[in-house]
Coordinates of C-alpha atoms in Angstrom, one line a residue:
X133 CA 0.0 0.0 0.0
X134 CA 1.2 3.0 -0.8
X135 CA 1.0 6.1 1.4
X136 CA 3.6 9.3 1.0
X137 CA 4.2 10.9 4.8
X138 CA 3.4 13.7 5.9
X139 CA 7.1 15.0 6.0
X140 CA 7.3 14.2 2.6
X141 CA 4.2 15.9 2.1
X142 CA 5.8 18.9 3.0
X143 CA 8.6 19.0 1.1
X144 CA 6.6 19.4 -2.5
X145 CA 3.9 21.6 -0.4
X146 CA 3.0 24.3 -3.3
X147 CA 5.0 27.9 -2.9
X148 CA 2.8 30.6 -3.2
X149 CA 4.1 32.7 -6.0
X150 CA 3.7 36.5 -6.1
X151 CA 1.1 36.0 -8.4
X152 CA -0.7 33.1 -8.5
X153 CA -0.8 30.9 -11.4
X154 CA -3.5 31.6 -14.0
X155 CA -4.8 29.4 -16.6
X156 CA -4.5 30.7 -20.0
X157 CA -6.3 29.4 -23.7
X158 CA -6.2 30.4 -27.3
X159 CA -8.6 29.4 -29.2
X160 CA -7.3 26.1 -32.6
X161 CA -8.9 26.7 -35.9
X162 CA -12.1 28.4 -34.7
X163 CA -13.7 27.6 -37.3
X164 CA -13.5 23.8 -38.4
X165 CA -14.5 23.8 -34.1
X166 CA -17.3 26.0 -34.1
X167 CA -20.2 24.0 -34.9
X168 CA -22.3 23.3 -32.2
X169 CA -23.9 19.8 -30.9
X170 CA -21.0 17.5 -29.5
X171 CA -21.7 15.3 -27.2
X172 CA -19.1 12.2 -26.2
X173 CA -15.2 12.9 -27.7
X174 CA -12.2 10.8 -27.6
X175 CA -9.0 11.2 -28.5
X176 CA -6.5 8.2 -30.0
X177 CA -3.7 8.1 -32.7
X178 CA -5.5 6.4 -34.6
X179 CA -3.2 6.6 -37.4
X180 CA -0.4 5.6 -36.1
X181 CA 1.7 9.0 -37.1
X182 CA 2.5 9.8 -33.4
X183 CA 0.3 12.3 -33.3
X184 CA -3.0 12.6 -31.7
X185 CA -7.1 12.3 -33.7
X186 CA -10.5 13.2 -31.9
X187 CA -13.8 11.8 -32.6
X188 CA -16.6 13.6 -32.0
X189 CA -20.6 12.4 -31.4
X190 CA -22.9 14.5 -32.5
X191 CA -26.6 14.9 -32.6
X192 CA -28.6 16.5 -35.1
X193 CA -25.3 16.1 -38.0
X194 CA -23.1 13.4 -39.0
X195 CA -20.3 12.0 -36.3
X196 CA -16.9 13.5 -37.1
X197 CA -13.1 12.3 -37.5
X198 CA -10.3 14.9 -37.0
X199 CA -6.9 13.3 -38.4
X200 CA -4.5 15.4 -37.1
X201 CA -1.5 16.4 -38.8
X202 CA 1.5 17.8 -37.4
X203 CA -0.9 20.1 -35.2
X204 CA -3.6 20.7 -38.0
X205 CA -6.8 19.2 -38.5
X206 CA -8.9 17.9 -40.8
X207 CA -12.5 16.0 -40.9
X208 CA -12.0 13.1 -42.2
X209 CA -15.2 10.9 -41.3
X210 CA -16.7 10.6 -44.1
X211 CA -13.8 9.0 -46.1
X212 CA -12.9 6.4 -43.6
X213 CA -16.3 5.5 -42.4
X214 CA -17.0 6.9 -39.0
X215 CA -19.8 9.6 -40.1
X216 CA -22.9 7.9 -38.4
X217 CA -26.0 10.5 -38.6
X218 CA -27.9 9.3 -35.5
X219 CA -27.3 10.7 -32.0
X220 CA -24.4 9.1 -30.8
X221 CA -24.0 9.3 -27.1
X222 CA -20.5 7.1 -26.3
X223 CA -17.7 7.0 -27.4
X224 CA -14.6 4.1 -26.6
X225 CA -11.2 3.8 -28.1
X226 CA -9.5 0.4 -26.9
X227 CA -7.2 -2.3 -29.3
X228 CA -9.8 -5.2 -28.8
X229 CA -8.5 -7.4 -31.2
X230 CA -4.6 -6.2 -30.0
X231 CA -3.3 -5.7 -33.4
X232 CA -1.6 -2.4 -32.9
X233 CA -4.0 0.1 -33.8
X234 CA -7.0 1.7 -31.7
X235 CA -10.5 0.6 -32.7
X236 CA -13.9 2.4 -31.6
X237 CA -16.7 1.8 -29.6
X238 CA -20.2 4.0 -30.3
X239 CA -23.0 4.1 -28.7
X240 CA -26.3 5.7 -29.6
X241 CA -29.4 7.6 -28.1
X242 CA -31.9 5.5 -29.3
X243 CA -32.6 2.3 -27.7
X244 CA -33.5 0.6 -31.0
X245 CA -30.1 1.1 -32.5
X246 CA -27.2 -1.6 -31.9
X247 CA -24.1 -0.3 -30.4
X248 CA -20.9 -0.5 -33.2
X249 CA -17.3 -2.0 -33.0
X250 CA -15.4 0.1 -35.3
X251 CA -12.5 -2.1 -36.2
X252 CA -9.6 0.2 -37.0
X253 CA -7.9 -1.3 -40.7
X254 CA -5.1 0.2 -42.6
X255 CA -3.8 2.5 -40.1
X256 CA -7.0 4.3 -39.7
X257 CA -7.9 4.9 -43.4
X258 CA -10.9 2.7 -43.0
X259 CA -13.1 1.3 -40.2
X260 CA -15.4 -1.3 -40.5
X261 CA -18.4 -2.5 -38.1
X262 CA -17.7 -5.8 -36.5
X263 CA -20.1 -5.9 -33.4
X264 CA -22.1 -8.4 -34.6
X265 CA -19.3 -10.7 -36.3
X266 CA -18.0 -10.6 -32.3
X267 CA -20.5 -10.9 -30.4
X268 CA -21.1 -7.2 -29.6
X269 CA -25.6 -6.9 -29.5
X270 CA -25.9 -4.4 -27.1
X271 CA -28.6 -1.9 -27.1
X272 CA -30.2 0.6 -25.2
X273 CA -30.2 4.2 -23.8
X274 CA -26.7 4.6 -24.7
X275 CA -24.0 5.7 -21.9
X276 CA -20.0 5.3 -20.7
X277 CA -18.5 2.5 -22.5
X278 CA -14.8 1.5 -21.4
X279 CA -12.3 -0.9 -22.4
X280 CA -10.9 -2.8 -19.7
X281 CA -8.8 -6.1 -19.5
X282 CA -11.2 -7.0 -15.7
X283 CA -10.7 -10.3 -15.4
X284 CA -6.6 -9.8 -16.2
X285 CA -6.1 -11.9 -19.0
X286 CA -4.4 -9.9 -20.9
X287 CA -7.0 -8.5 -23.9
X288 CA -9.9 -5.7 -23.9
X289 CA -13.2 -6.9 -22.1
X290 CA -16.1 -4.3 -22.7
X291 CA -18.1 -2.4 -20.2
X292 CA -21.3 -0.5 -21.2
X293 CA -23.6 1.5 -19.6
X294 CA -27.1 2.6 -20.1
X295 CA -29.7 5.0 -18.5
X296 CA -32.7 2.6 -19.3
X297 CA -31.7 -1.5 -19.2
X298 CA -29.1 -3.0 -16.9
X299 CA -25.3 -1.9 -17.0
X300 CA -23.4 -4.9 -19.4
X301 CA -20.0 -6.5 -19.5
X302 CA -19.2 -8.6 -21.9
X303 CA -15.8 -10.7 -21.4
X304 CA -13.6 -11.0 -24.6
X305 CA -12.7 -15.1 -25.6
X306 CA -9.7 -14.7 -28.0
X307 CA -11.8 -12.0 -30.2
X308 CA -15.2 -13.2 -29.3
X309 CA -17.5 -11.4 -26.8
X310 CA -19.3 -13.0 -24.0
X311 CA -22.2 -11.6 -22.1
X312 CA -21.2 -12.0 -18.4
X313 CA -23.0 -9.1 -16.6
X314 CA -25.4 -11.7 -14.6
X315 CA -22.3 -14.1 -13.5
X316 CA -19.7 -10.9 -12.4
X317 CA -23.0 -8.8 -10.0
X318 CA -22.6 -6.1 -12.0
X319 CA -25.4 -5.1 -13.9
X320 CA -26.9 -1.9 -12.5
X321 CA -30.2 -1.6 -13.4
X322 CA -30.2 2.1 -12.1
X323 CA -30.1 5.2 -14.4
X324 CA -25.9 5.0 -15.3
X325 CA -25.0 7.9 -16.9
X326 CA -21.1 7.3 -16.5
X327 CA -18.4 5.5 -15.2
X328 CA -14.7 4.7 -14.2
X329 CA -12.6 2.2 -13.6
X330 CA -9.6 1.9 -11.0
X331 CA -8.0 -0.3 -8.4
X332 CA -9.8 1.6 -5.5
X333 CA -9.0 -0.4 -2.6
X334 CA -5.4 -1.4 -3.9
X335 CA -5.9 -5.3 -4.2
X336 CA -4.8 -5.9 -7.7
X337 CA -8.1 -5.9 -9.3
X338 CA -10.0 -3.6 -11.3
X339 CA -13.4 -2.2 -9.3
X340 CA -16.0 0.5 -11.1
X341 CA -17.5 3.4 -10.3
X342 CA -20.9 4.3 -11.4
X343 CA -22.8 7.5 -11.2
X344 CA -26.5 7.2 -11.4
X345 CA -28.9 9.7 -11.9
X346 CA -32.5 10.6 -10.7
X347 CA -32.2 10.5 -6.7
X348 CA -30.9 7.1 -7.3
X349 CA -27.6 5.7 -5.3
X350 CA -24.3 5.9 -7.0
X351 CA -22.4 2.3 -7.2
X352 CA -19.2 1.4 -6.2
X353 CA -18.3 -2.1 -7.5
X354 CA -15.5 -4.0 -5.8
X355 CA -14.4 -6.9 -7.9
X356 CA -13.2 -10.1 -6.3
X357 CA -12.2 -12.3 -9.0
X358 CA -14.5 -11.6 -11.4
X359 CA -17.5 -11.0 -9.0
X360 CA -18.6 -7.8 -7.9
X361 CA -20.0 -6.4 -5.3
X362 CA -21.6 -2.8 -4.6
X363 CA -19.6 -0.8 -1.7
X364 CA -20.6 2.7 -2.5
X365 CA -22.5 3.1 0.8
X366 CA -19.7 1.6 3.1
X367 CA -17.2 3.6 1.5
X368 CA -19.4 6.9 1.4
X369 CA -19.4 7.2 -2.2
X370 CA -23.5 6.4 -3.0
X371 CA -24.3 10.4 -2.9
X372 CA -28.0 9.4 -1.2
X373 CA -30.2 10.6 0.3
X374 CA -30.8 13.0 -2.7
X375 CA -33.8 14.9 -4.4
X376 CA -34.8 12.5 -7.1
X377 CA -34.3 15.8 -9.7
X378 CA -30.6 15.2 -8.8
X379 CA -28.0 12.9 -9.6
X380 CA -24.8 11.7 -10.3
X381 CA -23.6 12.3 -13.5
X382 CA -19.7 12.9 -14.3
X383 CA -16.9 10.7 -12.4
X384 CA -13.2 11.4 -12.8
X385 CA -10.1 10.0 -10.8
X386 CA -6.7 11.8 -9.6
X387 CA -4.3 12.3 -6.8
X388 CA -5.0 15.5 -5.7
X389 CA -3.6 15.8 -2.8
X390 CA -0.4 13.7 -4.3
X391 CA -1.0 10.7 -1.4
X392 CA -0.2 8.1 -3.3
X393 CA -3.9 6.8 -3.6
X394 CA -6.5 8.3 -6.1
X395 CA -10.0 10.3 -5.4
X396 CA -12.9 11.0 -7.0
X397 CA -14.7 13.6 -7.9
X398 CA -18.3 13.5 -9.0
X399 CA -20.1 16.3 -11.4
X400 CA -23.6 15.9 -9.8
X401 CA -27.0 17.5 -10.8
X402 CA -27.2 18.7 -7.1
X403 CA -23.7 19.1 -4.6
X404 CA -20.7 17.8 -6.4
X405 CA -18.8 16.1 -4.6
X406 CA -15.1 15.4 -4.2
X407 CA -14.2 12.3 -2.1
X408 CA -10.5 11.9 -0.6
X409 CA -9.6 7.9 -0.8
X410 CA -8.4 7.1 2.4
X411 CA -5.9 4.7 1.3
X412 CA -8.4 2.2 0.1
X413 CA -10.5 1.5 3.0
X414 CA -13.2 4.3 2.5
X415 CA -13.7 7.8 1.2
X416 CA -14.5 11.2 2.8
X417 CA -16.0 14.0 1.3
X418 CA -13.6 17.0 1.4
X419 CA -15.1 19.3 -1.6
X420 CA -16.1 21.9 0.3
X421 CA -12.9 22.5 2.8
X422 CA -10.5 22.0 -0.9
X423 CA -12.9 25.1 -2.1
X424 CA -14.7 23.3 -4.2
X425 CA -18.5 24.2 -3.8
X426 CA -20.5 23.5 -6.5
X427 CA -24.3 23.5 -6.6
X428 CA -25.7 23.2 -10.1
X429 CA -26.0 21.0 -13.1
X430 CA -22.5 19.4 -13.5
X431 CA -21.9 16.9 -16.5
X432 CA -18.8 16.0 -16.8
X433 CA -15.6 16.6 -14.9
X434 CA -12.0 15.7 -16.0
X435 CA -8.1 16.0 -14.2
X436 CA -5.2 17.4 -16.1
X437 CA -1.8 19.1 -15.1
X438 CA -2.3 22.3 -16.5
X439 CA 0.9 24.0 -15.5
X440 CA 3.4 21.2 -15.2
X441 CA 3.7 21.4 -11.6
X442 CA 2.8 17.8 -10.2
X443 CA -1.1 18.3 -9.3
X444 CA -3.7 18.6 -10.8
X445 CA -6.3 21.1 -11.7
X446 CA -10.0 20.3 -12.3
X447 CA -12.5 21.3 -14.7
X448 CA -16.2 20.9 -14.3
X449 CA -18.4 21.2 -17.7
X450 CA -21.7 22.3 -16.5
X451 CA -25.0 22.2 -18.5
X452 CA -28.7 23.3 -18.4
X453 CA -31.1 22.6 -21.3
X454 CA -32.3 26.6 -22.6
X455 CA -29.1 27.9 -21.4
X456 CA -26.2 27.8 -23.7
X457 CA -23.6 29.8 -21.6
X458 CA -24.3 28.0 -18.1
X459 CA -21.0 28.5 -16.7
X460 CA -18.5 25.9 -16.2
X461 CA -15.8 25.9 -13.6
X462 CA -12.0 25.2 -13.9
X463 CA -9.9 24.8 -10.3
X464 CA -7.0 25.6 -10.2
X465 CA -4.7 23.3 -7.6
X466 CA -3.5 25.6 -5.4
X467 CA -1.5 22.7 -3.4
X468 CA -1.2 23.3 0.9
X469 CA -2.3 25.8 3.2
X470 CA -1.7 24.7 6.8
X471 CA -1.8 20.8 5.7
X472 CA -5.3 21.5 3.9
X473 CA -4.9 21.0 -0.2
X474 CA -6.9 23.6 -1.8
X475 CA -8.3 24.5 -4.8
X476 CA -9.2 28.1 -6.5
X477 CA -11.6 28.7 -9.5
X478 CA -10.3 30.5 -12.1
X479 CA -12.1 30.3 -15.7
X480 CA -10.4 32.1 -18.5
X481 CA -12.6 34.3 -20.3
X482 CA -12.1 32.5 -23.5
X483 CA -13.9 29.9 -21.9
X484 CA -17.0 31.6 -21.2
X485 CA -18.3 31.8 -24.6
X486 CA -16.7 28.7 -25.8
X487 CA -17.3 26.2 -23.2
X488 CA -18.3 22.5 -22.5
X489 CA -22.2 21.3 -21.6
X490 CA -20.7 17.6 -22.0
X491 CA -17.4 16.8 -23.4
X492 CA -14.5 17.6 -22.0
X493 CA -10.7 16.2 -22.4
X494 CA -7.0 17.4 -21.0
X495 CA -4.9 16.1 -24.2
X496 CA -1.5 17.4 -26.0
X497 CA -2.6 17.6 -29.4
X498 CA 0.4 19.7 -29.7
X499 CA 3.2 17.9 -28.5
X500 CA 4.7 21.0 -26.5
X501 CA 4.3 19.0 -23.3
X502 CA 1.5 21.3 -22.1
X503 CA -2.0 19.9 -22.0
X504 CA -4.5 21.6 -24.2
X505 CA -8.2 21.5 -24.0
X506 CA -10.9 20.4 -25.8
X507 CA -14.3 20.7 -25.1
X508 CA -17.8 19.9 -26.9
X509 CA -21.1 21.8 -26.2
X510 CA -24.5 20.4 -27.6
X511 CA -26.7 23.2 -27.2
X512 CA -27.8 24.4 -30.5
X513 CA -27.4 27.9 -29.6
X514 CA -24.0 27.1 -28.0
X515 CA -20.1 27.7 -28.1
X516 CA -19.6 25.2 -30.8
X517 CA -16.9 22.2 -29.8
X518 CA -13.6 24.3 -29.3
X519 CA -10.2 23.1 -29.2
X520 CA -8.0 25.3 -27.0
X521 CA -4.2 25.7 -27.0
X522 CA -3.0 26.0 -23.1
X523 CA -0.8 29.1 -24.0
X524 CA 0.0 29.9 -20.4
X525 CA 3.6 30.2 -18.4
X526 CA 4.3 26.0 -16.8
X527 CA 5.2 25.7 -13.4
X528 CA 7.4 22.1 -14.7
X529 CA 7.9 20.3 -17.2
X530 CA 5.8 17.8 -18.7
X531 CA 6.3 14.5 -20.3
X532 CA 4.2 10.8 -20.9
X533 CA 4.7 8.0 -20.4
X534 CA 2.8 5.2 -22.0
X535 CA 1.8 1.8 -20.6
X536 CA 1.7 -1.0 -23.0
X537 CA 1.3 -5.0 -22.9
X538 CA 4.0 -7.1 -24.0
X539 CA 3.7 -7.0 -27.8
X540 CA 3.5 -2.9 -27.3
X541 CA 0.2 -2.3 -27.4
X542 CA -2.5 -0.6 -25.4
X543 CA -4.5 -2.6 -23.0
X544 CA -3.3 -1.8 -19.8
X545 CA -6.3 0.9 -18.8
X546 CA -6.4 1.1 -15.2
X547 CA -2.9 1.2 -14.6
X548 CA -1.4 4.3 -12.5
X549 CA 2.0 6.2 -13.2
X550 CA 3.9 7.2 -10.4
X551 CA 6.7 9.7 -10.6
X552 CA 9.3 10.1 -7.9
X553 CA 12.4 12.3 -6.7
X554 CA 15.0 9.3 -7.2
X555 CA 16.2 7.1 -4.1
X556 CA 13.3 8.8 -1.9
X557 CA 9.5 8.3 -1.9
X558 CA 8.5 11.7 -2.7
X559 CA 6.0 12.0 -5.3
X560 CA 6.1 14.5 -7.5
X561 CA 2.9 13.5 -10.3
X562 CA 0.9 10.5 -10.6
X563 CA -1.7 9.7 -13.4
X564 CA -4.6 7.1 -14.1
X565 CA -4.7 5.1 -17.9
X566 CA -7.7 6.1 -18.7
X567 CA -10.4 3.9 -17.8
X568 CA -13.4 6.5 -18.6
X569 CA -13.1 10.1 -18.5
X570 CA -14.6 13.0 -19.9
X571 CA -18.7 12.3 -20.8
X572 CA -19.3 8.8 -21.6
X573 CA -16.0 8.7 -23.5
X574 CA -12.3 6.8 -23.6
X575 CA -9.1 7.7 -24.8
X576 CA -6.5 5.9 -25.6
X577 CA -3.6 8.4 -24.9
X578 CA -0.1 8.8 -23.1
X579 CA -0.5 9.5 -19.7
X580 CA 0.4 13.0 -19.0
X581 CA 3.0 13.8 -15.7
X582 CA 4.1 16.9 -14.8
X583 CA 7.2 17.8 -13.1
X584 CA 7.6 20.5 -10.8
X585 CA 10.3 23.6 -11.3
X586 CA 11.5 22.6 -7.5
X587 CA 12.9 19.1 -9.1
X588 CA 14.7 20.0 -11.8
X589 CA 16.8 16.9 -12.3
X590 CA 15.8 12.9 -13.7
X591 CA 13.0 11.1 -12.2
X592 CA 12.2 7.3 -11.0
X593 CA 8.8 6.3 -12.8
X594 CA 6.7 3.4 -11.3
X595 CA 4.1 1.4 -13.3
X596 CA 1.6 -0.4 -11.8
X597 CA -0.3 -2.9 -13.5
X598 CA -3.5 -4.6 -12.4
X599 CA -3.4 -8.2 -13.4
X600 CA -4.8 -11.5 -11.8
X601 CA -4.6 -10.5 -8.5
X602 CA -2.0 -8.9 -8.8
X603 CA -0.4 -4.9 -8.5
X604 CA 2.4 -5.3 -10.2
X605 CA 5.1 -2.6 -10.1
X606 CA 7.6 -1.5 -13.1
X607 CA 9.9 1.0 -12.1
X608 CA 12.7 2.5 -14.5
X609 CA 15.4 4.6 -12.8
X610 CA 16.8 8.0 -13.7
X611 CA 14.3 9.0 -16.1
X612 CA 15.0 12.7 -18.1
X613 CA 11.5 14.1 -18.6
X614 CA 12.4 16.0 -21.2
X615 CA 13.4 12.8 -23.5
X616 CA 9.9 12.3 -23.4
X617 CA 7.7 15.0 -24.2
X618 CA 6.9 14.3 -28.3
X619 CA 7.8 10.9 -27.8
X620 CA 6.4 8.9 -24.9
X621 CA 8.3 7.1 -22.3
X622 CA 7.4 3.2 -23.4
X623 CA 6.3 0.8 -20.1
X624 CA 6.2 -2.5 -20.3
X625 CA 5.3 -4.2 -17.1

């Protein structure tokens, strides 16, 4: 189990600077990004080119495909078969058949349209539909899919979650998909709108998170070899008693307060909530003494390292139907005050009439090491689906690392990233492969660590995987960061 002491706490504690740090956003081909109804996004190279490409689900116009190229961006949907005209409400990218390239899961608003396995061929010049070839016949009110390897055999098992039939996990046999959501406990018939994945209670298995809407409990589903079992009350996480107008609706996962073990924060209809994992055994709801108090209709929420400096900030898309410019929130991790980690809300302008009502994703379409922003708004009357360019002054240094299985591909989600000042236990980042993020969306991305300015010298970096039972720890030694900022650190555990 890993816990960071309070001495050592102290020693990355943030230093207030004479000004303090401000986010700052310029706005990526405004144009090609202003159209508004965007729903779920992901982000993948899906090209293989080393550079990042974003998906986008729509409703009310075609689905769209952003190659990216070198930092510029072109819809390319239509070509290589991704530009599905019907609401499309999740959005997955996962190597489920582990031949080297990223293929993608969609999900759809109405119930009476099947769910699609876009198998990525020819280096993602062409997709083809595959989910009934492998098994793949799910349907319903479509919400957070993820790609997940749960029962630690080493491919991509599928998780799906809808707001009006049972939750589904389907286990993948070599290629084929099995329905296993009545023999694993857990299919939540409740109304899912998303969901992540993470070794909560650090066991060395992979246990979910749901967020359910409508008054309704949240769940917390603790696996134990292949079974699961909902904790969310006994670990303070179900969010009940509530009003049944509100609801859980966005999870996310970081260290915040750089413990070693990773919270969660829930964008609620109603309080959002930010629980503090208490090194696995329960959580405690610290939103309001961090200084985050929000009371509203929060969507999505997501984690990112704006400024390079080892934590964390926060951003909170927010959304009311009739109300294009409901404002989001961005916190801005301020580090500790007297012990207490806090955070300070600080949305740049740009924002404000450019901003999320459901997608939202930290990435580096860039490559500068800074993570940018993009952000996807479905109100007809709204701010479009902007990408932003973080423009403003780092902190650190970032770099990525990226977590692969033996034959170097990506189907390790789940696994955290741990940096450290070398020969001590000081963290200095730590980072989550995603396992659901943004709204009802995957990527399949580096993870992102930033570095402070106080540790200016190499790194250790610790992988740990979650397989059979097993946490399994990678750690490579004297690490430069800045060897790795356009070209990811490669971990294979």
């Amino acid at each position: 189990m890993l816990r960071v002491v309070a001495a050592a706490l102290a020693l990355v504690a943030f230093q207030h600077p004479a000004a303090p740090w401000q986010p700052s956003f310029e706005r990526v081909q405004p144009e090609l990004f202003a159209t508004p109804g965007g729903q779920a996004s992901a982000w993948a190279d899906a090209d293989g080119d080393g550079d990042l490409d974003y998906f986008v689900a729509f409703r009310g116009r075609p689905n769209r495909f952003y190659r990216n190229d070198h930092g510029t961006f072109r819809d390319v949907a239509a070509e290589v078969g991704l530009a599905d005209n019907l609401e499309t409400r999740a959005v997955a990218w996962g190597d489920f058949d582990a031949d080297g390239d990223p293929d993608l899961y969609i999900g759809f608003a109405d119930p009476k349209v099947p769910a699609k396995v876009y198998r990525n061929d020819v280096n993602g010049t062409r997709f083809v539909d595959v989910a009934a070839a492998i098994g793949v016949n799910l349907r319903g009110v479509a919400r957070q899919p993820a790609w997940v390897d749960y029962d630690g055999d080493g491919d991509l098992d599928l998780f799906a979650a809808f707001r009006d039939v049972a939750n589904k996990l389907l286990r993948n046999d070599r290629g084929k998909f099995v329905d296993v959501t009545a023999a694993s406990g857990i299919g939540d018939t409740r109304k899912t709108v998303s969901g992540v994945w993470w070794d909560f209670d650090l066991d060395g298995d992979l246990d979910l998170f749901v967020a359910n809407q409508e008054g309704e409990a949240n769940g917390l589903y603790r696996q134990n070899r292949g079974r699961f079992e909902d904790v969310a009350a006994a670990m303070g996480v179900a969010g009940i008693p509530r009003p049944a107008a509100d609801g859980g609706v966005g999870p996310s996962v970081a260290d915040f307060d750089l413990d070693g073990d990773l919270d969660l924060f829930v964008a609620n209809y109603g309080p959002s909530a930010l629980y503090r994992n208490e090194a696995g055994q329960g959580f405690t709801e610290v939103s309001k003494a961090s200084g985050i108090d929000l009371n509203g209709h929060g969507v999505t929420s997501a984690w990112g390292d704006l400024n390079n400096d080892g934590r964390p900030e926060l951003y909170v898309g927010n959304f009311i139907a009739g109300q294009p410019l409901y404002r989001d929130a961005l916190f801005v991790n301020r580090g500790t005050t007297d012990g207490v980690w806090g955070f300070a809300e600080a949305l740049p302008d740009v924002i404000l009439k450019h901003d999320a009502t459901h997608g939202v994703q930290f990435v580096d379409f860039d490559g500068d090491g800074r993570l940018d922003l993009s952000l996807t708004n479905n109100d007809p009357e709204g701010g479009g689906h902007p990408l932003l360019r973080n423009i403003a002054t780092t902190l650190g240094r970032g770099f990525f690392v990226e977590v692969t299985d033996e034959a170097g591909h990506l189907t390790r989600a789940g696994s955290e990233v741990r940096v450290f000042q070398p020969r001590t236990r000081q963290l200095l980042a730590s980072a989550l492969v995603d396992a659901g993020s943004g709204y009802c969306s995957q990527n399949a991305v580096p993870s992102h660590l930033g570095v402070p300015a106080t540790w200016a010298g190499r790194v250790d970096v610790e992988v740990t995987t979650v397989v059979q039972g097993q946490r399994r720890i990678t750690s490579i030694k004297g690490v430069a960061p800045a060897a790795h900022t356009r070209r990811p650190l490669r971990v294979t555990p």
